[in-house]
Tab-separated table of C-alpha atoms in Angstrom:
chain	number	residue	atom	x	y	z
A	726	MET	CA	-33.493	19.762	17.411
A	727	THR	CA	-35.071	23.229	17.263
A	728	GLY	CA	-31.633	24.772	17.747
A	729	LEU	CA	-30.159	22.718	14.895
A	730	ILE	CA	-33.002	23.655	12.542
A	731	LEU	CA	-32.602	27.344	13.394
A	732	CYS	CA	-28.850	27.131	12.773
A	733	PHE	CA	-29.449	25.355	9.470
A	734	ILE	CA	-31.786	28.145	8.346
A	735	LEU	CA	-29.290	30.839	9.348
A	736	LEU	CA	-26.400	29.127	7.551
A	737	LEU	CA	-28.455	28.412	4.431
A	738	ILE	CA	-29.589	32.048	4.183
A	739	SER	CA	-25.969	33.176	4.567
A	740	VAL	CA	-24.808	30.865	1.756
A	741	LEU	CA	-27.615	31.956	-0.583
A	742	LYS	CA	-27.032	35.655	0.202
A	743	GLY	CA	-23.258	35.338	-0.091
A	744	THR	CA	-22.525	36.855	3.317
A	745	PHE	CA	-19.602	35.930	5.556
A	746	LEU	CA	-20.381	32.654	7.339
A	747	GLY	CA	-18.764	33.893	10.529
A	748	TYR	CA	-21.893	35.933	11.332
A	749	PRO	CA	-24.418	33.058	11.270
A	750	LEU	CA	-21.865	30.850	13.035
A	751	LEU	CA	-21.659	33.405	15.824
A	752	ALA	CA	-25.464	33.471	15.949
A	753	CYS	CA	-25.431	29.662	16.174
A	754	TRP	CA	-22.984	29.879	19.069
A	755	ILE	CA	-25.362	32.278	20.853
A	756	VAL	CA	-28.299	29.902	20.220
A	757	PHE	CA	-26.513	26.940	21.776
A	758	ALA	CA	-25.051	29.067	24.553
A	759	LEU	CA	-28.651	29.989	25.481
A	760	ILE	CA	-29.600	26.304	25.308
A	761	ALA	CA	-26.715	25.481	27.640
A	762	LYS	CA	-27.798	28.308	29.949
A	763	HIS	CA	-31.354	26.925	29.941
A	764	ARG	CA	-29.979	23.524	30.965
A	765	GLY	CA	-28.389	25.022	34.062
A	766	HIS	CA	-24.848	25.901	32.959
A	767	SER	CA	-23.370	29.215	34.115
A	768	LEU	CA	-21.817	31.748	31.735
A	769	ARG	CA	-18.368	30.832	33.072
A	770	GLU	CA	-19.014	27.153	32.302
A	771	ILE	CA	-20.260	27.972	28.793
A	772	ILE	CA	-17.116	29.993	28.071
A	773	ALA	CA	-14.988	27.137	29.424
A	774	MET	CA	-16.839	24.662	27.153
A	775	SER	CA	-16.241	26.902	24.136
A	776	TRP	CA	-12.586	27.411	25.001
A	777	THR	CA	-12.034	23.671	25.337
A	778	GLY	CA	-13.351	23.194	21.806
A	779	ALA	CA	-11.639	26.279	20.362
A	780	ARG	CA	-8.206	25.127	21.501
A	781	GLN	CA	-8.372	22.372	18.877
A	782	SER	CA	-8.016	25.056	16.209
A	783	PHE	CA	-4.687	26.408	17.501
A	784	LEU	CA	-2.651	23.493	16.144
A	785	ILE	CA	-4.032	24.166	12.673
A	786	LEU	CA	-3.599	27.975	12.633
A	787	GLN	CA	0.130	27.939	11.778
A	788	ILE	CA	-0.421	25.599	8.848
A	789	PHE	CA	-3.346	27.725	7.608
A	790	LEU	CA	-1.074	30.779	7.537
A	791	LEU	CA	1.634	28.877	5.665
A	792	ILE	CA	-0.948	27.727	3.108
A	793	GLY	CA	-2.047	31.326	2.494
A	794	CYS	CA	1.586	32.312	1.998
A	795	ILE	CA	2.332	29.442	-0.402
A	796	MET	CA	-0.703	30.122	-2.590
A	797	SER	CA	0.592	33.630	-3.329
A	798	VAL	CA	4.325	33.016	-3.635
A	799	TRP	CA	3.748	30.100	-6.029
A	800	ILE	CA	2.168	32.599	-8.432
A	801	THR	CA	4.993	35.140	-8.247
A	802	ALA	CA	7.552	32.319	-8.581
A	803	GLY	CA	5.881	31.117	-11.770
A	804	THR	CA	5.047	27.731	-10.246
A	805	MET	CA	1.312	27.998	-10.751
A	806	PRO	CA	1.622	29.611	-14.225
A	807	THR	CA	4.039	26.834	-15.270
A	808	LEU	CA	1.629	24.154	-14.061
A	809	MET	CA	-1.187	25.749	-16.048
A	810	TYR	CA	0.994	26.243	-19.117
A	811	TYR	CA	2.100	22.628	-19.382
A	812	CYS	CA	-1.342	21.236	-18.593
A	813	LEU	CA	-3.144	23.423	-21.125
A	814	SER	CA	-0.484	22.971	-23.806
A	815	TYR	CA	-0.705	19.190	-23.883
A	816	ILE	CA	-4.450	18.623	-23.858
A	817	ALA	CA	-5.534	15.790	-26.145
A	818	PRO	CA	-8.754	17.111	-27.760
A	819	SER	CA	-10.176	13.595	-28.141
A	820	LEU	CA	-9.805	13.036	-24.373
A	821	PHE	CA	-10.678	16.518	-23.164
A	822	VAL	CA	-13.081	15.515	-20.369
A	823	LEU	CA	-10.575	12.975	-19.015
A	824	PHE	CA	-7.767	15.533	-19.195
A	825	THR	CA	-9.991	18.008	-17.346
A	826	PHE	CA	-10.363	15.563	-14.443
A	827	LEU	CA	-6.672	14.620	-14.409
A	828	MET	CA	-5.356	18.182	-14.698
A	829	CYS	CA	-7.600	19.536	-11.968
A	830	GLY	CA	-6.661	16.537	-9.834
A	831	LEU	CA	-2.944	17.165	-10.333
A	832	VAL	CA	-3.127	20.891	-9.625
A	833	SER	CA	-5.378	20.455	-6.589
A	834	PHE	CA	-3.054	17.801	-5.169
A	835	LEU	CA	-0.046	20.082	-5.560
A	836	ILE	CA	-1.665	23.245	-4.166
A	837	GLY	CA	-4.159	21.581	-1.783
A	838	SER	CA	-7.027	23.927	-2.597
A	839	SER	CA	-10.303	23.185	-4.356
A	840	PHE	CA	-11.131	26.889	-4.608
A	841	GLY	CA	-7.649	27.773	-5.901
A	842	THR	CA	-7.812	25.066	-8.558
A	843	ALA	CA	-11.354	25.958	-9.616
A	844	SER	CA	-10.515	29.652	-9.968
A	845	THR	CA	-7.474	28.988	-12.194
A	846	MET	CA	-7.328	25.673	-14.038
A	847	GLY	CA	-11.075	25.089	-13.687
A	848	VAL	CA	-12.020	28.433	-15.208
A	849	ALA	CA	-9.583	27.941	-18.107
A	850	LEU	CA	-10.968	24.475	-18.930
A	851	ILE	CA	-14.617	25.515	-18.603
A	852	THR	CA	-13.925	28.427	-20.959
A	853	LEU	CA	-12.560	25.976	-23.545
A	854	ALA	CA	-15.554	23.665	-23.082
A	855	ARG	CA	-18.038	26.522	-23.409
A	856	GLY	CA	-16.367	27.733	-26.616
A	857	ALA	CA	-16.488	24.215	-28.073
A	858	GLY	CA	-20.123	23.673	-27.125
A	859	LEU	CA	-19.458	20.712	-24.820
A	860	PRO	CA	-22.068	19.829	-22.150
A	861	LEU	CA	-21.129	22.105	-19.247
A	862	PRO	CA	-22.637	19.870	-16.510
A	863	LEU	CA	-20.328	17.060	-17.664
A	864	VAL	CA	-17.194	19.214	-17.712
A	865	THR	CA	-18.174	20.856	-14.420
A	866	GLY	CA	-18.520	17.396	-12.871
A	867	ALA	CA	-15.018	16.522	-14.100
A	868	VAL	CA	-13.659	19.783	-12.663
A	869	MET	CA	-15.378	19.256	-9.308
A	870	SER	CA	-14.135	15.685	-9.079
A	871	GLY	CA	-10.615	16.815	-9.917
A	872	ILE	CA	-10.453	19.656	-7.436
A	873	TYR	CA	-11.597	17.337	-4.651
A	874	VAL	CA	-8.821	14.841	-5.378
A	875	GLY	CA	-6.429	17.314	-3.780
A	876	ASP	CA	-8.845	18.976	-1.382
A	877	ARG	CA	-9.323	15.540	0.180
A	878	GLY	CA	-5.864	14.043	-0.197
A	879	SER	CA	-3.126	16.683	-0.456
A	880	PHE	CA	-0.367	17.302	2.061
A	881	MET	CA	-1.258	21.004	1.780
A	882	SER	CA	-5.050	20.739	2.030
A	883	SER	CA	-6.386	22.719	4.995
A	884	ALA	CA	-9.463	20.463	5.044
A	885	ALA	CA	-7.352	17.295	5.237
A	886	ILE	CA	-5.102	18.872	7.868
A	887	LEU	CA	-8.210	19.729	9.896
A	888	ALA	CA	-9.494	16.143	9.662
A	889	SER	CA	-6.160	14.748	10.800
A	890	GLY	CA	-5.744	17.338	13.543
A	891	ILE	CA	-9.107	16.949	15.278
A	892	CYS	CA	-8.701	13.158	15.294
A	893	GLY	CA	-5.200	13.340	16.753
A	894	ALA	CA	-3.907	11.469	13.699
A	895	ASP	CA	-0.638	11.910	11.864
A	896	HIS	CA	-1.364	13.929	8.732
A	897	VAL	CA	1.281	12.325	6.515
A	898	ARG	CA	-0.002	8.860	7.432
A	899	ASN	CA	-3.549	9.990	6.702
A	900	VAL	CA	-2.540	11.273	3.254
A	901	ARG	CA	-0.864	7.946	2.519
A	902	ASN	CA	-3.968	6.081	3.640
A	903	MET	CA	-6.094	8.263	1.392
A	904	ALA	CA	-3.751	7.554	-1.509
A	905	PHE	CA	-4.085	3.791	-0.998
A	906	THR	CA	-7.869	3.870	-0.706
A	907	SER	CA	-8.393	6.222	-3.667
A	908	MET	CA	-6.652	4.056	-6.278
A	909	ILE	CA	-9.797	2.204	-7.360
A	910	PRO	CA	-12.065	5.319	-7.313
A	911	LEU	CA	-9.443	7.164	-9.381
A	912	ALA	CA	-9.156	4.327	-11.891
A	913	LEU	CA	-12.935	4.028	-12.247
A	914	SER	CA	-13.249	7.801	-12.571
A	915	ALA	CA	-10.650	7.799	-15.356
A	916	LEU	CA	-12.685	5.147	-17.206
A	917	PHE	CA	-15.886	7.128	-16.616
A	918	TYR	CA	-14.474	10.400	-17.987
A	919	GLY	CA	-12.561	8.602	-20.729
A	920	ALA	CA	-15.808	7.131	-22.033
A	921	PHE	CA	-17.490	10.539	-22.047
A	922	SER	CA	-14.422	12.051	-23.747
A	923	LEU	CA	-14.903	9.701	-26.698
A	924	ARG	CA	-18.560	10.707	-26.857
A	925	PHE	CA	-17.821	14.455	-26.563
A	926	PRO	CA	-14.373	15.260	-28.049
A	927	LEU	CA	-13.075	18.826	-28.086
A	928	GLU	CA	-13.252	20.243	-31.598
A	929	PHE	CA	-12.252	23.819	-30.719
A	930	THR	CA	-8.526	24.101	-29.935
A	931	GLY	CA	-7.883	27.833	-30.057
A	932	ASN	CA	-6.624	28.747	-26.586
A	933	PRO	CA	-4.529	31.889	-26.083
A	934	LEU	CA	-3.887	31.307	-22.366
A	935	PRO	CA	-0.658	29.230	-22.670
A	936	GLU	CA	0.934	31.889	-24.861
A	937	LEU	CA	-0.245	34.592	-22.474
A	938	LEU	CA	1.337	32.794	-19.527
A	939	ASN	CA	4.542	32.226	-21.485
A	940	SER	CA	4.818	35.916	-22.316
A	941	SER	CA	4.158	37.019	-18.728
A	942	PHE	CA	6.328	34.537	-16.799
A	943	THR	CA	9.515	32.575	-17.252
A	944	ILE	CA	8.131	29.101	-17.961
A	945	SER	CA	10.477	26.246	-17.172
A	946	PRO	CA	10.419	22.884	-15.346
A	947	VAL	CA	12.674	24.529	-12.763
A	948	MET	CA	9.697	26.664	-11.692
A	949	LEU	CA	7.984	23.482	-10.491
A	950	LEU	CA	10.650	22.944	-7.820
A	951	PRO	CA	8.537	24.493	-4.983
A	952	ALA	CA	5.710	22.075	-5.821
A	953	ALA	CA	8.137	19.156	-6.050
A	954	LEU	CA	9.499	19.975	-2.585
A	955	MET	CA	5.983	20.117	-1.182
A	956	PHE	CA	5.300	16.667	-2.569
A	957	LEU	CA	8.628	14.918	-1.905
A	958	LEU	CA	9.584	16.183	1.546
A	959	PRO	CA	6.487	14.844	3.376
A	960	VAL	CA	6.971	11.527	1.564
A	961	LEU	CA	10.515	11.502	3.038
A	962	LYS	CA	8.904	12.035	6.475
A	963	VAL	CA	9.874	15.704	6.793
A	964	PRO	CA	7.253	17.458	9.003
A	965	VAL	CA	4.583	19.261	7.007
A	966	LYS	CA	5.371	22.725	8.397
A	967	LEU	CA	9.072	22.367	7.540
A	968	SER	CA	8.152	21.145	4.058
A	969	MET	CA	5.951	24.191	3.559
A	970	GLY	CA	8.721	26.472	4.807
A	971	ALA	CA	11.201	24.951	2.349
A	972	SER	CA	8.713	25.382	-0.489
A	973	ILE	CA	8.133	29.033	0.437
A	974	LEU	CA	11.877	29.810	0.574
A	975	CYS	CA	12.435	28.121	-2.787
A	976	ALA	CA	9.522	30.047	-4.327
A	977	LEU	CA	10.826	33.323	-2.902
A	978	PHE	CA	14.209	32.666	-4.475
A	979	LEU	CA	12.627	31.926	-7.861
A	980	SER	CA	10.362	34.989	-7.610
A	981	LEU	CA	13.332	37.310	-7.164
A	982	THR	CA	15.860	35.625	-9.479
A	983	ALA	CA	13.993	33.809	-12.251
A	984	GLN	CA	10.857	35.979	-12.470
A	985	HIS	CA	12.576	39.247	-11.440
A	986	ALA	CA	9.543	40.201	-9.382
A	987	ASP	CA	9.479	43.344	-7.262
A	988	PRO	CA	10.382	42.293	-3.681
A	989	LEU	CA	7.694	44.585	-2.254
A	990	PHE	CA	5.091	43.077	-4.598
A	991	VAL	CA	6.097	39.570	-3.502
A	992	MET	CA	5.995	40.370	0.215
A	993	LYS	CA	2.704	42.244	-0.094
A	994	GLY	CA	1.293	39.337	-2.086
A	995	MET	CA	2.230	36.899	0.679
A	996	LEU	CA	0.313	39.025	3.172
A	997	THR	CA	-2.697	40.344	1.272
A	998	GLY	CA	-2.698	38.135	-1.816
A	999	VAL	CA	-1.725	38.377	-5.464
A	1000	LYS	CA	-4.308	39.768	-7.850
A	1001	TYR	CA	-3.739	41.178	-11.311
A	1002	THR	CA	-6.398	43.824	-11.926
A	1003	GLU	CA	-4.911	45.264	-15.122
A	1004	GLY	CA	-3.233	43.927	-18.235
A	1005	PRO	CA	-3.582	40.521	-19.901
A	1006	LEU	CA	-3.451	38.580	-16.621
A	1007	ALA	CA	-6.465	40.372	-15.116
A	1008	GLY	CA	-8.809	37.754	-13.697
A	1009	VAL	CA	-6.547	34.844	-14.678
A	1010	LEU	CA	-4.372	34.400	-11.575
A	1011	GLU	CA	-5.140	35.453	-8.033
A	1012	SER	CA	-4.601	34.257	-4.489
A	1013	GLY	CA	-5.705	35.501	-1.098
A	1014	GLY	CA	-2.457	35.400	0.899
A	1015	ILE	CA	-2.060	35.080	4.665
A	1016	PHE	CA	-4.824	37.564	5.495
A	1017	SER	CA	-7.390	35.564	3.527
A	1018	MET	CA	-6.809	32.578	5.814
A	1019	PHE	CA	-7.882	34.604	8.862
A	1020	THR	CA	-11.516	34.518	7.716
A	1021	THR	CA	-11.263	30.737	7.361
A	1022	TYR	CA	-9.661	30.523	10.778
A	1023	ILE	CA	-12.389	32.666	12.368
A	1024	MET	CA	-14.987	30.224	11.054
A	1025	LEU	CA	-12.885	27.328	12.320
A	1026	PHE	CA	-12.472	28.935	15.762
A	1027	ILE	CA	-16.215	29.542	16.157
A	1028	SER	CA	-17.051	26.064	14.803
A	1029	CYS	CA	-14.664	24.450	17.291
A	1030	SER	CA	-16.218	26.542	20.067
A	1031	LEU	CA	-19.641	25.237	19.017
A	1032	ALA	CA	-18.300	21.680	19.035
A	1033	GLY	CA	-17.128	22.251	22.607
A	1034	ILE	CA	-20.643	23.241	23.670
A	1035	PHE	CA	-22.156	20.272	21.794
A	1036	GLU	CA	-19.906	17.896	23.683
A	1037	HIS	CA	-20.543	19.307	27.150
A	1038	ILE	CA	-24.318	19.642	26.832
A	1039	HIS	CA	-24.444	16.136	25.343
A	1040	ALA	CA	-26.325	17.394	22.293
A	1041	PHE	CA	-25.822	14.191	20.318
A	1042	ASP	CA	-25.611	11.590	23.080
A	1043	ALA	CA	-28.750	9.709	22.003
A	1044	LEU	CA	-27.500	9.537	18.412
A	1045	LYS	CA	-24.023	8.492	19.567
A	1046	GLU	CA	-25.439	5.619	21.597
A	1047	GLN	CA	-27.369	4.365	18.574
A	1048	LEU	CA	-24.286	4.583	16.377
A	1049	ILE	CA	-22.071	2.770	18.886
A	1050	ARG	CA	-24.629	0.006	19.206
A	1051	ARG	CA	-25.100	-0.359	15.437
A	1052	SER	CA	-21.449	0.023	14.365
A	1053	SER	CA	-20.729	-3.645	14.907
A	1054	THR	CA	-18.271	-3.886	11.993
A	1055	PRO	CA	-15.724	-1.453	10.501
A	1056	ARG	CA	-17.700	-1.437	7.238
A	1057	ARG	CA	-20.936	-0.394	8.965
A	1058	ARG	CA	-19.050	2.234	10.945
A	1059	THR	CA	-17.639	3.695	7.741
A	1060	GLY	CA	-21.146	3.705	6.282
A	1061	PHE	CA	-22.498	5.607	9.265
A	1062	ALA	CA	-19.634	8.093	8.977
A	1063	CYS	CA	-20.684	8.758	5.371
A	1064	LEU	CA	-24.323	9.212	6.400
A	1065	VAL	CA	-23.396	11.557	9.247
A	1066	GLY	CA	-21.067	13.451	6.886
A	1067	LEU	CA	-23.895	13.928	4.376
A	1068	LEU	CA	-26.343	15.178	7.028
A	1069	SER	CA	-23.680	17.405	8.625
A	1070	SER	CA	-22.901	18.942	5.232
A	1071	ALA	CA	-26.586	19.520	4.523
A	1072	PHE	CA	-27.261	21.104	7.921
A	1073	GLY	CA	-23.897	22.808	8.443
A	1074	CYS	CA	-23.629	24.232	4.901
A	1075	ASN	CA	-19.868	24.292	5.358
A	1076	GLN	CA	-17.095	21.722	5.025
A	1077	THR	CA	-15.437	22.789	8.286
A	1078	ILE	CA	-18.660	22.450	10.279
A	1079	SER	CA	-19.394	19.125	8.600
A	1080	THR	CA	-15.949	17.785	9.490
A	1081	LEU	CA	-16.193	18.895	13.113
A	1082	LEU	CA	-19.751	17.584	13.555
A	1083	THR	CA	-18.900	14.234	11.980
A	1084	HIS	CA	-15.926	13.886	14.315
A	1085	ASP	CA	-17.939	14.917	17.368
A	1086	ILE	CA	-20.742	12.451	16.605
A	1087	MET	CA	-18.611	9.500	15.451
A	1088	LYS	CA	-15.515	9.671	17.692
A	1089	ASP	CA	-16.922	7.372	20.424
A	1090	CYS	CA	-17.283	4.601	17.820
A	1091	TYR	CA	-13.487	4.284	17.589
A	1092	ARG	CA	-10.915	2.934	20.020
A	1093	GLU	CA	-7.958	5.065	21.120
A	1094	ASP	CA	-5.655	3.176	18.754
A	1095	GLU	CA	-7.947	3.815	15.759
A	1096	VAL	CA	-7.266	7.525	15.259
A	1097	GLN	CA	-5.881	6.932	11.759
A	1098	GLN	CA	-8.983	4.970	10.781
A	1099	MET	CA	-11.219	7.718	12.168
A	1100	ALA	CA	-9.301	10.381	10.200
A	1101	LEU	CA	-9.581	8.288	7.045
A	1102	ASP	CA	-13.313	7.702	7.508
A	1103	ILE	CA	-13.910	11.439	7.960
A	1104	SER	CA	-11.740	12.157	4.906
A	1105	ASN	CA	-13.808	9.678	2.885
A	1106	SER	CA	-17.090	11.148	4.089
A	1107	ALA	CA	-17.474	14.720	5.354
A	1108	LEU	CA	-14.538	16.164	3.400
A	1109	ILE	CA	-15.688	15.042	-0.016
A	1110	ILE	CA	-19.465	14.706	0.401
A	1111	ALA	CA	-19.686	18.426	1.272
A	1112	GLY	CA	-18.924	19.148	-2.383
A	1113	LEU	CA	-22.055	17.265	-3.451
A	1114	VAL	CA	-24.477	19.428	-1.439
A	1115	PRO	CA	-25.380	22.341	-3.766
A	1116	TRP	CA	-26.061	24.860	-0.982
A	1117	CYS	CA	-22.901	23.926	0.935
A	1118	VAL	CA	-20.019	26.404	0.568
A	1119	ALA	CA	-17.746	23.570	-0.590
A	1120	ALA	CA	-19.946	23.172	-3.693
A	1121	PHE	CA	-21.550	26.590	-4.054
A	1122	VAL	CA	-18.312	28.606	-4.260
A	1123	PRO	CA	-16.346	26.604	-6.869
A	1124	VAL	CA	-19.428	26.167	-9.072
A	1125	SER	CA	-19.993	29.934	-8.885
A	1126	MET	CA	-16.365	30.511	-9.905
A	1127	LEU	CA	-16.973	28.422	-13.016
A	1128	HIS	CA	-20.003	30.566	-13.960
A	1129	VAL	CA	-22.232	27.558	-14.561
A	1130	GLU	CA	-25.927	28.390	-14.592
A	1131	SER	CA	-27.328	25.363	-12.735
A	1132	GLY	CA	-25.635	24.794	-9.389
A	1133	SER	CA	-26.611	21.124	-9.137
A	1134	SER	CA	-26.485	19.840	-12.716
A	1135	TYR	CA	-22.888	18.640	-12.272
A	1136	ILE	CA	-23.735	16.126	-9.506
A	1137	PRO	CA	-24.487	13.079	-11.747
A	1138	TYR	CA	-21.096	13.618	-13.436
A	1139	ALA	CA	-19.018	14.163	-10.262
A	1140	PHE	CA	-18.142	10.472	-10.332
A	1141	TYR	CA	-15.067	10.533	-8.090
A	1142	MET	CA	-16.917	12.432	-5.381
A	1143	TYR	CA	-19.553	9.784	-4.807
A	1144	ALA	CA	-17.447	6.774	-5.866
A	1145	THR	CA	-15.008	7.423	-3.009
A	1146	PRO	CA	-17.482	7.230	-0.079
A	1147	ILE	CA	-19.562	4.468	-1.728
A	1148	LEU	CA	-16.537	2.251	-2.350
A	1149	ALA	CA	-15.175	3.012	1.121
A	1150	CYS	CA	-18.326	1.313	2.438
A	1151	LEU	CA	-18.936	-1.436	-0.114
A	1152	ALA	CA	-15.291	-2.438	-0.654
A	1153	PHE	CA	-14.130	-1.621	2.871
A	1154	PRO	CA	-10.854	-3.522	3.285
A	1155	LEU	CA	-9.678	-2.388	-0.148
A	1156	CYS	CA	-11.010	1.178	-0.341
A	1157	GLY	CA	-11.689	2.146	3.270
A	1158	LYS	CA	-9.221	0.516	5.661
A	1159	ALA	CA	-6.319	2.531	7.100
A	1160	ARG	CA	-3.130	0.669	6.287
A	1161	GLN	CA	-0.762	3.040	8.066
A	1162	THR	CA	-1.678	3.351	11.732
A	1163	GLY	CA	-0.077	4.880	14.781
A	1164	LEU	CA	-0.643	7.168	17.715
A	1165	ASP	CA	1.785	9.961	16.806
A	1166	SER	CA	0.095	13.291	17.344
A	1167	PRO	CA	0.231	15.963	14.674
A	1168	ALA	CA	1.638	18.415	17.193
A	1169	LYS	CA	4.561	16.113	17.892
A	1170	LYS	CA	5.195	15.512	14.204
A	1171	ALA	CA	5.095	19.225	13.396
A	1172	ALA	CA	7.538	20.140	16.155
C-alpha cells in the first residue's frame, strides 16, 4: 500500500506540473522493483517479470503508429477540415449544446482521439459558446461527453484497442458490443443536452472558421472518403490495420491531387506532425504524427512492465480473492469493474495505467470464454471514467485545451460519461452485456 501511495503522489505531481508521465512511471517501476527485491526476487527475475508484461504492448505498437500517421494525413487531405466545415456550417443555434455533443461525438468516432477532437472541434465550439455568453461548464461537459464517445468506442481509438488487446478480445467485436450497449446512454444524453439547449440557445452566430477552412482547403464530400473507409471496412470485417492502411493511402492520394499539397510537407507531417504556425490556420489544425505516438508507447511499455511486476509479486491477490468471491453475478462483476476503474484512474492519473490495472485486478473474475465481456466491462469503466477524474491526464489535458478556468466544473454536465458505467451496472443485460462473443485473438485478426 505504501508503494501505491508513493506512486500516486509521484503521478499526481507530474500531472499538476505538466511533466512527461514517463518519468514518474519509471520511478514507480523502480519502487516496485525494490519491493520485489525485498520479497526475495533476483534482478534477473524482476527483469523477466517486467518483460512478460511489456510484451503485451508489442501487439498495439503497430496500430499506434498507424493512428499517428492517419491523424496527420487526414489534415493534409482535407478530411478533418471538411468534417469541421460541415459540422460548424449546419449548427442549429436553438440546439447548440446538443449539436456540440453530437458533433464532438461524430468527429471523435471517426478519428478515434479525444485529444484530437478537443483540440479542433472542441476549441471551435467553446469559442462560439464563450462569445455568446453560454455557461462554459455546460458546454465543456457536452464536449467532454462527445469526445469520449469515440475515445471509448471508435475502431481507431488507441484506448479501445488497448482494452481489446490486453484482454485478448477481438477489437471489431468489442466496438460492436460498445455500440449496442451505448444506444440508451446516447439517447438519454441527447435528451439531456437537448433540454439544456432549449434553456440556453446560441444567440451569437458569427463564426469565421468555416469560411477560413473553405478558403484554405478544397472542401467536398469526396474528402470524407478516408473517414468513410475507416468506418466501413472494419464493419465489413476487414482487419483494422488493413483498414487503416487503406485510409492512409486514400488520404495521401487526396493530399497530392485534390489539395495539391507539397509531397515533402505531407511526408514530414506523417512523421513529425502537421502544425500551422503562421497564417490564418495558426492554432486551428494540428496533429502529432508518428513520432508523437512514441511518447504514448513509452508510457504504455513502462505501464505494462509495471503490470508484469504486480502480477508476479501478487500485489493485488487479496483484493482479487474478495472480488472473485463477491462477483456472484455478471451485474455485480460489472459494478466492481467500474469501482476498480474509478480507483485506478484516481491513483494512476492516466487512462493507460487505469486500463491495465483494472484488467490486472479483474481478469480472474472472468472465464476464458468471456474475453469479450471483460473487454466490454473495461471499456465501460476504466476507459470512460478516467475522463471524470480532474487530475487524471484523460480529463486534465482536454479541459486545458479548451481553456476553461475550473477543471472540474464540467463533471455534473458530462452526462454520457457517467450514464454509460451506471447503466452498464443497473441495466446490465441491455447496457452491459457483450452480444458478440468469441475467442479470436487480435493478433490473428490483424494478420
